[in-house]
Each structure stands twice: as structure tokens, then as C-alpha cells.
Amino acid sequence: MDQLRFDGRVAVVTGAGGGLGKAYALLLGSRGAKVVVNDLGGGKDGAGKSTFADAVVKEIKDKGGIAVADYNNVIEGEKIIKTALDNFGRVDILINNAGILRDRSFQKMSDQDWDLIQAVHLKGSFKPTLAAWETFKKQNFGRVIMTSSNAGLVGNFGQANYSTAKMGLVGFMNTLALEGAKYNIKINTIVPTAASRLTEGILPPDMFEAMKPELIAPVVAYMAHESFEGTGQIIDSTLGYAHKAQLVRSVGSPLRNTPSDPVTIESVKEKWPKVVDMTNAKHVSPIANVTINLVERLQEFEDRA
Ligand code: NAD
């Protein structure tokens, strides 16, 4: 297969000073993209700041690539996009990767633990995406990657704040995939599991060693490539595997026997096993199909009335 290249493309990778973002930036830089290496350079709880994005820029340049550092907070994402436009005149790819943790058991969670996590993950993805959107529309091209987590898709102890934000990004992607479709803006979501400072001490050491971010970077880079047609996809990847994840809906059940019957708490209880029976469950998309499904239900009841 011909090498998939990114020549002429400008990629912004947020939180690219270390971990997964660094692996994405290095790979894109090695394949011809001009890269904005954004990183605030704080601790894993979001405190402090530094210029450790510089080392990644140096590494890209040392290998013959083109990159510039950006130290802005993702919450001010418009500044990061400005760095791309000022330095390279365009922006084609945005990888919303920056993230922090403020893990606490739920009862101990403070407003600050909650707000900071929502701000960095949700607003920190909203602001750069919004700032790039106009350019994406004008050039009829854009590739955006959101970063979710299994903590969001299935939950995790001590991460109520983080799980909420990470699942929120899936909803964000779902709507942007609809709004971006006619402008060739593809929005997809990576659910990574990798060795980084966020997982150090959580993953067992031998597993930690094997879970290299470099095994996930090609998945993200492929989803950022111009040849990638998918949109609204959730891709879970680790250890050189990738899976697609989806929300599915059961076939369901009427909650009454005829349209003139009332729906009662008791009738709901009676029908519940069928409501939650996931045999033949299906992913419902796009939104038009949700409406079609409603109309079908209405028709069924009219036929039975
Ligand atoms: P990491 O800590 O190595 O990388 C995150 C980077 O984001 C850091 O370099 C940090 O300085 C930067 N950052 C944090 N807040 C920022 C802000 N406000 N503005 C700009 N930069 C900021 O961790 P990682 O594991 O590489 O995480 C990358 C992303 O992947 C995060 O969104 C994380 O939640 C997500 N994630 C990681 C895993 C995993 O297994 N490592 C699992 C699920 C999700």
C-alpha cells in the first residue's frame, strides 16, 4: 500500500507535550504534516505550566519535519488555532487530546474537582473546534478527533467527573458529525488505553510497558487522513487492537395492550423483561431513523387500535 501522507496539511494536537499527544504529533510530523504541538505543560491534575512542548517540536524538526510549540490552555482554544493560522496559514486536522485527572470518590468530590475536569475536557475541546470550524467549512475539509475514555463509556470508580466529561465528548461528536457532513468535516472519537503519566501506577507494570502510545497513534492518524470517510465513530484502541463501539437500543416493547389502555407502573413492570431484552438490539443512527422509528410505533398502534 502507498504510504499515507499528510503533506500540505496542518495538524493541531492539543496536550502533545507528552503521552498519547506526543505520539500523534511525532507520527503526523514524520508523514509531512506541519504540526502545532500544544501543551500547557502542567501537572497531571492540571496545576502549573511549563514549556515541555518544546522537546516534541525539537524531535519533529530533528527528523526533518515542521512544527511549532504552543503553550496555551485548551480552554482558550482559539489562541491555539491562531498559532496554526499565523504560522502555517491553515488548519486541517485537530486532535483534541489534552486532558487531566482529578480522581476522588464521589462523596469527596469538590466543585473545583468537577468544574476543572469539565472545563479542560469539554470546553477544551469545544473552543479549538469552534475556532477551526469556519476554516474547515471554507476549505471543505476538516478532520477532528475527540478523546473519550472507557471511564466514560462504562464508568470507573473515583472518576465521576472525568466519566461525565468523556461521555459528553461522544455527544459533542455525534452532533458535529451531522453538522459537518456537508462540508467534508469528519469528526471521530478515540478511546485509548495507553501507558502515560495518567495511567502510571494504575496499570500493572508489565501491562504498562506493553501499552505504548505508538500503537494507538496510527489509528488516530488514519482517522485524521483525507482518505478517511468515516464520521461519528467511536474507536477503542490499545495494544495494537482497535474496536468500534456503539450505543445500541433494544427492540423494545409496547407498554400497554391497546392504544386506549393506560400505561401504568404495573404494565411497565409486566413488559420490562421485553424492554431490556437486547436480542436483536440495533444502533439507531442517523437522527432521522429515530423519528422514523417513532412514526412506525405510532402506525403499529393505529393498526392495532
Ligand atoms: P498525559 O498527561 O501524558 O497527556 C495529557 C497532556 O495534556 C499533558 O501533556 C498535559 O500537560 C496536557 N494538558 C492538560 N491540560 C491542558 C490544558 N488545559 N491545555 C493544554 N494542555 C493541557 O496523558 P495521556 O494519557 O497521554 O492523555 C491524553 C488524553 O487521552 C487525555 O484526554 C486522557 O484523558 C485520554 N485518555 C488516556 C487514557 C490512557 O490510558 N492513557 C485512557 C483514556 C483516555
mmCIF file of N, CA, C and O in Angstrom, residues 149-241:
data_model
loop_
_atom_site.group_PDB
_atom_site.id
_atom_site.type_symbol
_atom_site.label_atom_id
_atom_site.label_comp_id
_atom_site.label_asym_id
_atom_site.label_seq_id
_atom_site.Cartn_x
_atom_site.Cartn_y
_atom_site.Cartn_z
ATOM 1 N N SER A 149 -12.979 7.990 26.781
ATOM 2 C CA SER A 149 -12.335 7.031 27.676
ATOM 3 C C SER A 149 -13.333 5.940 28.029
ATOM 4 O O SER A 149 -14.549 6.195 28.079
ATOM 5 N N ASN A 150 -12.809 4.771 28.320
ATOM 6 C CA ASN A 150 -13.698 3.714 28.816
ATOM 7 C C ASN A 150 -14.327 4.116 30.150
ATOM 8 O O ASN A 150 -15.395 3.619 30.502
ATOM 9 N N ALA A 151 -13.667 5.039 30.864
ATOM 10 C CA ALA A 151 -14.275 5.535 32.112
ATOM 11 C C ALA A 151 -15.618 6.186 31.802
ATOM 12 O O ALA A 151 -16.547 6.139 32.606
ATOM 13 N N GLY A 152 -15.720 6.810 30.618
ATOM 14 C CA GLY A 152 -16.986 7.410 30.202
ATOM 15 C C GLY A 152 -17.946 6.374 29.642
ATOM 16 O O GLY A 152 -19.115 6.348 29.998
ATOM 17 N N LEU A 153 -17.438 5.492 28.780
ATOM 18 C CA LEU A 153 -18.321 4.531 28.104
ATOM 19 C C LEU A 153 -18.906 3.517 29.088
ATOM 20 O O LEU A 153 -20.050 3.101 28.934
ATOM 21 N N VAL A 154 -18.105 3.107 30.080
ATOM 22 C CA VAL A 154 -18.615 2.079 31.009
ATOM 23 C C VAL A 154 -18.529 2.482 32.483
ATOM 24 O O VAL A 154 -19.030 1.761 33.334
ATOM 25 N N GLY A 155 -17.902 3.643 32.771
ATOM 26 C CA GLY A 155 -17.785 4.095 34.165
ATOM 27 C C GLY A 155 -16.517 3.580 34.828
ATOM 28 O O GLY A 155 -15.940 2.583 34.390
ATOM 29 N N ASN A 156 -16.070 4.301 35.850
ATOM 30 C CA ASN A 156 -14.908 3.844 36.624
ATOM 31 C C ASN A 156 -14.950 4.456 38.017
ATOM 32 O O ASN A 156 -15.288 5.633 38.172
ATOM 33 N N PHE A 157 -14.621 3.677 39.003
ATOM 34 C CA PHE A 157 -14.613 4.166 40.387
ATOM 35 C C PHE A 157 -13.740 5.408 40.524
ATOM 36 O O PHE A 157 -12.636 5.459 40.000
ATOM 37 N N GLY A 158 -14.233 6.386 41.225
ATOM 38 C CA GLY A 158 -13.440 7.576 41.537
ATOM 39 C C GLY A 158 -13.341 8.576 40.403
ATOM 40 O O GLY A 158 -12.607 9.555 40.497
ATOM 41 N N GLN A 159 -14.092 8.321 39.316
ATOM 42 C CA GLN A 159 -13.947 9.208 38.159
ATOM 43 C C GLN A 159 -15.287 9.766 37.672
ATOM 44 O O GLN A 159 -15.505 9.899 36.460
ATOM 45 N N ALA A 160 -16.174 10.088 38.590
ATOM 46 C CA ALA A 160 -17.495 10.599 38.180
ATOM 47 C C ALA A 160 -17.353 11.856 37.325
ATOM 48 O O ALA A 160 -18.058 12.026 36.318
ATOM 49 N N ASN A 161 -16.436 12.743 37.738
ATOM 50 C CA ASN A 161 -16.233 13.994 36.979
ATOM 51 C C ASN A 161 -15.688 13.694 35.576
ATOM 52 O O ASN A 161 -16.203 14.179 34.563
ATOM 53 N N TYR A 162 -14.675 12.866 35.525
ATOM 54 C CA TYR A 162 -13.988 12.536 34.269
ATOM 55 C C TYR A 162 -14.901 11.713 33.346
ATOM 56 O O TYR A 162 -14.968 11.957 32.143
ATOM 57 N N SER A 163 -15.638 10.754 33.911
ATOM 58 C CA SER A 163 -16.554 9.920 33.116
ATOM 59 C C SER A 163 -17.598 10.784 32.432
ATOM 60 O O SER A 163 -17.936 10.565 31.266
ATOM 61 N N THR A 164 -18.105 11.769 33.183
ATOM 62 C CA THR A 164 -19.127 12.664 32.639
ATOM 63 C C THR A 164 -18.583 13.439 31.447
ATOM 64 O O THR A 164 -19.211 13.505 30.385
ATOM 65 N N ALA A 165 -17.403 14.001 31.631
ATOM 66 C CA ALA A 165 -16.802 14.787 30.546
ATOM 67 C C ALA A 165 -16.514 13.909 29.336
ATOM 68 O O ALA A 165 -16.783 14.292 28.194
ATOM 69 N N LYS A 166 -15.984 12.718 29.582
ATOM 70 C CA LYS A 166 -15.567 11.862 28.469
ATOM 71 C C LYS A 166 -16.768 11.356 27.668
ATOM 72 O O LYS A 166 -16.682 11.170 26.465
ATOM 73 N N MET A 167 -17.900 11.126 28.349
ATOM 74 C CA MET A 167 -19.099 10.719 27.621
ATOM 75 C C MET A 167 -19.716 11.928 26.928
ATOM 76 O O MET A 167 -20.294 11.805 25.849
ATOM 77 N N GLY A 168 -19.552 13.100 27.538
ATOM 78 C CA GLY A 168 -20.041 14.332 26.912
ATOM 79 C C GLY A 168 -19.394 14.550 25.555
ATOM 80 O O GLY A 168 -20.030 15.045 24.622
ATOM 81 N N LEU A 169 -18.146 14.154 25.430
ATOM 82 C CA LEU A 169 -17.445 14.334 24.159
ATOM 83 C C LEU A 169 -18.042 13.452 23.063
ATOM 84 O O LEU A 169 -17.989 13.801 21.886
ATOM 85 N N VAL A 170 -18.630 12.338 23.446
ATOM 86 C CA VAL A 170 -19.292 11.466 22.454
ATOM 87 C C VAL A 170 -20.540 12.181 21.915
ATOM 88 O O VAL A 170 -20.785 12.208 20.710
ATOM 89 N N GLY A 171 -21.301 12.807 22.818
ATOM 90 C CA GLY A 171 -22.472 13.565 22.377
ATOM 91 C C GLY A 171 -22.059 14.730 21.490
ATOM 92 O O GLY A 171 -22.695 15.015 20.469
ATOM 93 N N PHE A 172 -20.983 15.388 21.872
ATOM 94 C CA PHE A 172 -20.445 16.512 21.092
ATOM 95 C C PHE A 172 -20.102 16.036 19.676
ATOM 96 O O PHE A 172 -20.512 16.622 18.675
ATOM 97 N N MET A 173 -19.385 14.911 19.608
ATOM 98 C CA MET A 173 -19.039 14.340 18.296
ATOM 99 C C MET A 173 -20.285 14.016 17.485
ATOM 100 O O MET A 173 -20.351 14.317 16.283
ATOM 101 N N ASN A 174 -21.273 13.394 18.129
ATOM 102 C CA ASN A 174 -22.466 12.959 17.387
ATOM 103 C C ASN A 174 -23.113 14.121 16.640
ATOM 104 O O ASN A 174 -23.483 13.988 15.472
ATOM 105 N N THR A 175 -23.237 15.250 17.325
ATOM 106 C CA THR A 175 -23.889 16.394 16.678
ATOM 107 C C THR A 175 -22.979 17.050 15.643
ATOM 108 O O THR A 175 -23.423 17.395 14.549
ATOM 109 N N LEU A 176 -21.697 17.174 15.961
ATOM 110 C CA LEU A 176 -20.791 17.783 14.975
ATOM 111 C C LEU A 176 -20.677 16.928 13.714
ATOM 112 O O LEU A 176 -20.513 17.461 12.614
ATOM 113 N N ALA A 177 -20.785 15.612 13.873
ATOM 114 C CA ALA A 177 -20.718 14.738 12.691
ATOM 115 C C ALA A 177 -21.880 15.057 11.747
ATOM 116 O O ALA A 177 -21.709 15.074 10.523
ATOM 117 N N LEU A 178 -23.038 15.370 12.310
ATOM 118 C CA LEU A 178 -24.191 15.749 11.479
ATOM 119 C C LEU A 178 -23.962 17.128 10.847
ATOM 120 O O LEU A 178 -24.155 17.315 9.651
ATOM 121 N N GLU A 179 -23.537 18.078 11.685
ATOM 122 C CA GLU A 179 -23.392 19.448 11.184
ATOM 123 C C GLU A 179 -22.222 19.597 10.208
ATOM 124 O O GLU A 179 -22.237 20.466 9.346
ATOM 125 N N GLY A 180 -21.213 18.739 10.345
ATOM 126 C CA GLY A 180 -20.031 18.860 9.489
ATOM 127 C C GLY A 180 -20.137 18.080 8.188
ATOM 128 O O GLY A 180 -19.323 18.281 7.271
ATOM 129 N N ALA A 181 -21.136 17.209 8.090
ATOM 130 C CA ALA A 181 -21.184 16.253 6.968
ATOM 131 C C ALA A 181 -21.103 16.919 5.603
ATOM 132 O O ALA A 181 -20.312 16.522 4.754
ATOM 133 N N LYS A 182 -21.884 17.970 5.397
ATOM 134 C CA LYS A 182 -21.911 18.532 4.034
ATOM 135 C C LYS A 182 -20.677 19.368 3.713
ATOM 136 O O LYS A 182 -20.511 19.807 2.590
ATOM 137 N N TYR A 183 -19.817 19.596 4.699
ATOM 138 C CA TYR A 183 -18.579 20.345 4.450
ATOM 139 C C TYR A 183 -17.349 19.442 4.467
ATOM 140 O O TYR A 183 -16.227 19.914 4.591
ATOM 141 N N ASN A 184 -17.561 18.141 4.391
ATOM 142 C CA ASN A 184 -16.432 17.199 4.444
ATOM 143 C C ASN A 184 -15.618 17.366 5.728
ATOM 144 O O ASN A 184 -14.401 17.268 5.734
ATOM 145 N N ILE A 185 -16.330 17.661 6.808
ATOM 146 C CA ILE A 185 -15.668 17.707 8.120
ATOM 147 C C ILE A 185 -16.052 16.405 8.822
ATOM 148 O O ILE A 185 -17.229 16.155 9.077
ATOM 149 N N LYS A 186 -15.063 15.574 9.082
ATOM 150 C CA LYS A 186 -15.313 14.276 9.724
ATOM 151 C C LYS A 186 -14.874 14.356 11.183
ATOM 152 O O LYS A 186 -13.746 14.782 11.472
ATOM 153 N N ILE A 187 -15.770 13.940 12.054
ATOM 154 C CA ILE A 187 -15.487 14.006 13.491
ATOM 155 C C ILE A 187 -15.548 12.592 14.048
ATOM 156 O O ILE A 187 -16.585 11.915 13.919
ATOM 157 N N ASN A 188 -14.493 12.142 14.648
ATOM 158 C CA ASN A 188 -14.471 10.791 15.228
ATOM 159 C C ASN A 188 -13.856 10.830 16.617
ATOM 160 O O ASN A 188 -13.276 11.840 17.018
ATOM 161 N N THR A 189 -14.003 9.740 17.334
ATOM 162 C CA THR A 189 -13.560 9.700 18.733
ATOM 163 C C THR A 189 -12.651 8.508 18.986
ATOM 164 O O THR A 189 -12.982 7.380 18.600
ATOM 165 N N ILE A 190 -11.534 8.778 19.615
ATOM 166 C CA ILE A 190 -10.641 7.684 20.033
ATOM 167 C C ILE A 190 -10.866 7.411 21.529
ATOM 168 O O ILE A 190 -11.024 8.340 22.319
ATOM 169 N N VAL A 191 -10.900 6.149 21.854
ATOM 170 C CA VAL A 191 -10.965 5.709 23.257
ATOM 171 C C VAL A 191 -9.665 4.944 23.499
ATOM 172 O O VAL A 191 -9.572 3.749 23.226
ATOM 173 N N PRO A 192 -8.632 5.647 23.968
ATOM 174 C CA PRO A 192 -7.327 4.989 24.084
ATOM 175 C C PRO A 192 -7.127 4.326 25.447
ATOM 176 O O PRO A 192 -7.750 4.723 26.429
ATOM 177 N N THR A 193 -6.282 3.331 25.478
ATOM 178 C CA THR A 193 -5.728 2.869 26.767
ATOM 179 C C THR A 193 -4.233 2.700 26.543
ATOM 180 O O THR A 193 -3.823 1.866 25.723
ATOM 181 N N ALA A 194 -3.442 3.530 27.224
ATOM 182 C CA ALA A 194 -2.004 3.537 26.949
ATOM 183 C C ALA A 194 -1.213 3.921 28.178
ATOM 184 O O ALA A 194 -1.735 4.555 29.097
ATOM 185 N N ALA A 195 0.049 3.567 28.129
ATOM 186 C CA ALA A 195 0.970 3.980 29.180
ATOM 187 C C ALA A 195 1.219 5.471 29.061
ATOM 188 O O ALA A 195 1.583 5.969 28.002
ATOM 189 N N SER A 196 0.956 6.194 30.128
ATOM 190 C CA SER A 196 1.276 7.630 30.179
ATOM 191 C C SER A 196 1.313 7.994 31.659
ATOM 192 O O SER A 196 1.009 7.157 32.518
ATOM 193 N N ARG A 197 1.598 9.243 31.944
ATOM 194 C CA ARG A 197 1.633 9.630 33.362
ATOM 195 C C ARG A 197 0.249 9.520 34.004
ATOM 196 O O ARG A 197 0.130 9.432 35.215
ATOM 197 N N LEU A 198 -0.823 9.523 33.162
ATOM 198 C CA LEU A 198 -2.168 9.391 33.726
ATOM 199 C C LEU A 198 -2.455 7.961 34.190
ATOM 200 O O LEU A 198 -3.292 7.747 35.052
ATOM 201 N N THR A 199 -1.777 6.986 33.577
ATOM 202 C CA THR A 199 -2.065 5.588 33.929
ATOM 203 C C THR A 199 -0.938 4.935 34.736
ATOM 204 O O THR A 199 -1.064 3.799 35.170
ATOM 205 N N GLU A 200 0.160 5.673 34.932
ATOM 206 C CA GLU A 200 1.290 5.156 35.701
ATOM 207 C C GLU A 200 0.822 4.875 37.130
ATOM 208 O O GLU A 200 0.158 5.725 37.734
ATOM 209 N N GLY A 201 1.116 3.688 37.634
ATOM 210 C CA GLY A 201 0.698 3.351 38.990
ATOM 211 C C GLY A 201 -0.722 2.797 39.050
ATOM 212 O O GLY A 201 -1.155 2.294 40.077
ATOM 213 N N ILE A 202 -1.475 2.914 37.945
ATOM 214 C CA ILE A 202 -2.826 2.345 37.891
ATOM 215 C C ILE A 202 -2.767 1.014 37.147
ATOM 216 O O ILE A 202 -3.287 -0.005 37.594
ATOM 217 N N LEU A 203 -2.062 1.014 36.006
ATOM 218 C CA LEU A 203 -1.906 -0.225 35.240
ATOM 219 C C LEU A 203 -0.768 -1.045 35.861
ATOM 220 O O LEU A 203 0.229 -0.478 36.309
ATOM 221 N N PRO A 204 -0.904 -2.388 35.869
ATOM 222 C CA PRO A 204 0.214 -3.225 36.341
ATOM 223 C C PRO A 204 1.461 -2.967 35.480
ATOM 224 O O PRO A 204 1.319 -2.732 34.270
ATOM 225 N N PRO A 205 2.682 -3.012 36.089
ATOM 226 C CA PRO A 205 3.906 -2.599 35.380
ATOM 227 C C PRO A 205 4.139 -3.307 34.037
ATOM 228 O O PRO A 205 4.515 -2.651 33.062
ATOM 229 N N ASP A 206 3.890 -4.641 33.946
ATOM 230 C CA ASP A 206 4.165 -5.307 32.663
ATOM 231 C C ASP A 206 3.175 -4.861 31.591
ATOM 232 O O ASP A 206 3.529 -4.688 30.419
ATOM 233 N N MET A 207 1.951 -4.611 32.006
ATOM 234 C CA MET A 207 0.940 -4.123 31.073
ATOM 235 C C MET A 207 1.291 -2.707 30.629
ATOM 236 O O MET A 207 1.219 -2.358 29.456
ATOM 237 N N PHE A 208 1.711 -1.904 31.611
ATOM 238 C CA PHE A 208 2.091 -0.518 31.350
ATOM 239 C C PHE A 208 3.167 -0.469 30.266
ATOM 240 O O PHE A 208 3.094 0.320 29.313
ATOM 241 N N GLU A 209 4.141 -1.349 30.410
ATOM 242 C CA GLU A 209 5.266 -1.404 29.470
ATOM 243 C C GLU A 209 4.790 -1.706 28.044
ATOM 244 O O GLU A 209 5.277 -1.141 27.063
ATOM 245 N N ALA A 210 3.789 -2.591 27.940
ATOM 246 C CA ALA A 210 3.331 -3.041 26.615
ATOM 247 C C ALA A 210 2.398 -2.042 25.931
ATOM 248 O O ALA A 210 2.278 -2.025 24.709
ATOM 249 N N MET A 211 1.750 -1.206 26.731
ATOM 250 C CA MET A 211 0.692 -0.333 26.171
ATOM 251 C C MET A 211 1.255 0.969 25.633
ATOM 252 O O MET A 211 1.000 2.053 26.159
ATOM 253 N N LYS A 212 1.993 0.840 24.575
ATOM 254 C CA LYS A 212 2.691 2.009 24.055
ATOM 255 C C LYS A 212 1.734 2.934 23.286
ATOM 256 O O LYS A 212 0.953 2.460 22.451
ATOM 257 N N PRO A 213 1.818 4.250 23.543
ATOM 258 C CA PRO A 213 1.004 5.200 22.761
ATOM 259 C C PRO A 213 1.234 5.055 21.260
ATOM 260 O O PRO A 213 0.338 5.308 20.461
ATOM 261 N N GLU A 214 2.438 4.624 20.878
ATOM 262 C CA GLU A 214 2.769 4.482 19.448
ATOM 263 C C GLU A 214 1.890 3.436 18.765
ATOM 264 O O GLU A 214 1.791 3.395 17.531
ATOM 265 N N LEU A 215 1.269 2.540 19.550
ATOM 266 C CA LEU A 215 0.380 1.536 18.958
ATOM 267 C C LEU A 215 -0.990 2.133 18.631
ATOM 268 O O LEU A 215 -1.761 1.568 17.855
ATOM 269 N N ILE A 216 -1.291 3.268 19.246
ATOM 270 C CA ILE A 216 -2.592 3.920 19.028
ATOM 271 C C ILE A 216 -2.468 5.044 17.998
ATOM 272 O O ILE A 216 -3.412 5.318 17.245
ATOM 273 N N ALA A 217 -1.277 5.666 17.934
ATOM 274 C CA ALA A 217 -1.091 6.824 17.047
ATOM 275 C C ALA A 217 -1.490 6.540 15.589
ATOM 276 O O ALA A 217 -2.142 7.386 14.960
ATOM 277 N N PRO A 218 -1.177 5.370 15.024
ATOM 278 C CA PRO A 218 -1.582 5.139 13.620
ATOM 279 C C PRO A 218 -3.096 5.087 13.439
ATOM 280 O O PRO A 218 -3.614 5.441 12.379
ATOM 281 N N VAL A 219 -3.819 4.657 14.467
ATOM 282 C CA VAL A 219 -5.290 4.615 14.386
ATOM 283 C C VAL A 219 -5.823 6.049 14.297
ATOM 284 O O VAL A 219 -6.667 6.370 13.454
ATOM 285 N N VAL A 220 -5.287 6.904 15.160
ATOM 286 C CA VAL A 220 -5.708 8.307 15.174
ATOM 287 C C VAL A 220 -5.297 9.002 13.872
ATOM 288 O O VAL A 220 -6.075 9.752 13.272
ATOM 289 N N ALA A 221 -4.072 8.721 13.419
ATOM 290 C CA ALA A 221 -3.591 9.356 12.187
ATOM 291 C C ALA A 221 -4.445 8.910 10.995
ATOM 292 O O ALA A 221 -4.788 9.729 10.132
ATOM 293 N N TYR A 222 -4.817 7.647 10.955
ATOM 294 C CA TYR A 222 -5.668 7.184 9.846
ATOM 295 C C TYR A 222 -7.007 7.925 9.865
ATOM 296 O O TYR A 222 -7.496 8.395 8.825
ATOM 297 N N MET A 223 -7.588 8.095 11.055
ATOM 298 C CA MET A 223 -8.875 8.792 11.143
ATOM 299 C C MET A 223 -8.745 10.286 10.810
ATOM 300 O O MET A 223 -9.737 10.953 10.552
ATOM 301 N N ALA A 224 -7.496 10.786 10.834
ATOM 302 C CA ALA A 224 -7.259 12.200 10.515
ATOM 303 C C ALA A 224 -6.874 12.375 9.043
ATOM 304 O O ALA A 224 -6.711 13.506 8.572
ATOM 305 N N HIS A 225 -6.744 11.277 8.318
ATOM 306 C CA HIS A 225 -6.264 11.351 6.928
ATOM 307 C C HIS A 225 -7.386 11.746 5.978
ATOM 308 O O HIS A 225 -8.557 11.454 6.219
ATOM 309 N N GLU A 226 -7.000 12.374 4.858
ATOM 310 C CA GLU A 226 -8.020 12.817 3.892
ATOM 311 C C GLU A 226 -8.773 11.645 3.273
ATOM 312 O O GLU A 226 -9.910 11.799 2.814
ATOM 313 N N SER A 227 -8.172 10.469 3.266
ATOM 314 C CA SER A 227 -8.846 9.305 2.656
ATOM 315 C C SER A 227 -9.872 8.684 3.598
ATOM 316 O O SER A 227 -10.636 7.812 3.208
ATOM 317 N N PHE A 228 -9.905 9.133 4.841
ATOM 318 C CA PHE A 228 -10.808 8.517 5.826
ATOM 319 C C PHE A 228 -12.205 9.105 5.689
ATOM 320 O O PHE A 228 -12.409 10.315 5.835
ATOM 321 N N GLU A 229 -13.155 8.259 5.397
ATOM 322 C CA GLU A 229 -14.520 8.713 5.108
ATOM 323 C C GLU A 229 -15.451 8.612 6.311
ATOM 324 O O GLU A 229 -16.558 9.153 6.295
ATOM 325 N N GLY A 230 -15.042 7.869 7.340
ATOM 326 C CA GLY A 230 -15.939 7.640 8.474
ATOM 327 C C GLY A 230 -16.196 8.924 9.257
ATOM 328 O O GLY A 230 -15.370 9.836 9.291
ATOM 329 N N THR A 231 -17.345 8.995 9.863
ATOM 330 C CA THR A 231 -17.611 10.115 10.776
ATOM 331 C C THR A 231 -18.549 9.633 11.871
ATOM 332 O O THR A 231 -19.319 8.686 11.675
ATOM 333 N N GLY A 232 -18.442 10.238 13.038
ATOM 334 C CA GLY A 232 -19.301 9.846 14.152
ATOM 335 C C GLY A 232 -18.956 8.475 14.710
ATOM 336 O O GLY A 232 -19.792 7.834 15.338
ATOM 337 N N GLN A 233 -17.721 8.038 14.516
ATOM 338 C CA GLN A 233 -17.342 6.702 15.002
ATOM 339 C C GLN A 233 -16.584 6.786 16.332
ATOM 340 O O GLN A 233 -15.791 7.700 16.543
ATOM 341 N N ILE A 234 -16.836 5.818 17.172
ATOM 342 C CA ILE A 234 -16.096 5.689 18.437
ATOM 343 C C ILE A 234 -15.158 4.500 18.268
ATOM 344 O O ILE A 234 -15.628 3.367 18.074
ATOM 345 N N ILE A 235 -13.862 4.751 18.318
ATOM 346 C CA ILE A 235 -12.899 3.667 18.118
ATOM 347 C C ILE A 235 -12.071 3.490 19.391
ATOM 348 O O ILE A 235 -11.373 4.407 19.837
ATOM 349 N N ASP A 236 -12.183 2.303 19.947
ATOM 350 C CA ASP A 236 -11.481 1.935 21.173
ATOM 351 C C ASP A 236 -10.197 1.217 20.749
ATOM 352 O O ASP A 236 -10.269 0.264 19.965
ATOM 353 N N SER A 237 -9.053 1.685 21.220
ATOM 354 C CA SER A 237 -7.808 1.061 20.755
ATOM 355 C C SER A 237 -6.780 0.934 21.878
ATOM 356 O O SER A 237 -6.613 1.851 22.690
ATOM 357 N N THR A 238 -6.127 -0.198 21.886
ATOM 358 C CA THR A 238 -4.999 -0.426 22.797
ATOM 359 C C THR A 238 -4.213 -1.637 22.325
ATOM 360 O O THR A 238 -4.766 -2.503 21.608
ATOM 361 N N LEU A 239 -2.951 -1.717 22.689
ATOM 362 C CA LEU A 239 -2.128 -2.904 22.458
ATOM 363 C C LEU A 239 -2.153 -3.412 21.023
ATOM 364 O O LEU A 239 -2.085 -4.609 20.770
ATOM 365 N N GLY A 240 -2.300 -2.493 20.063
ATOM 366 C CA GLY A 240 -2.312 -2.916 18.669
ATOM 367 C C GLY A 240 -3.630 -3.501 18.204
ATOM 368 O O GLY A 240 -3.686 -4.161 17.168
ATOM 369 N N TYR A 241 -4.698 -3.265 18.959
ATOM 370 C CA TYR A 241 -6.061 -3.660 18.553
ATOM 371 C C TYR A 241 -6.898 -2.402 18.396
ATOM 372 O O TYR A 241 -6.625 -1.390 19.023
#
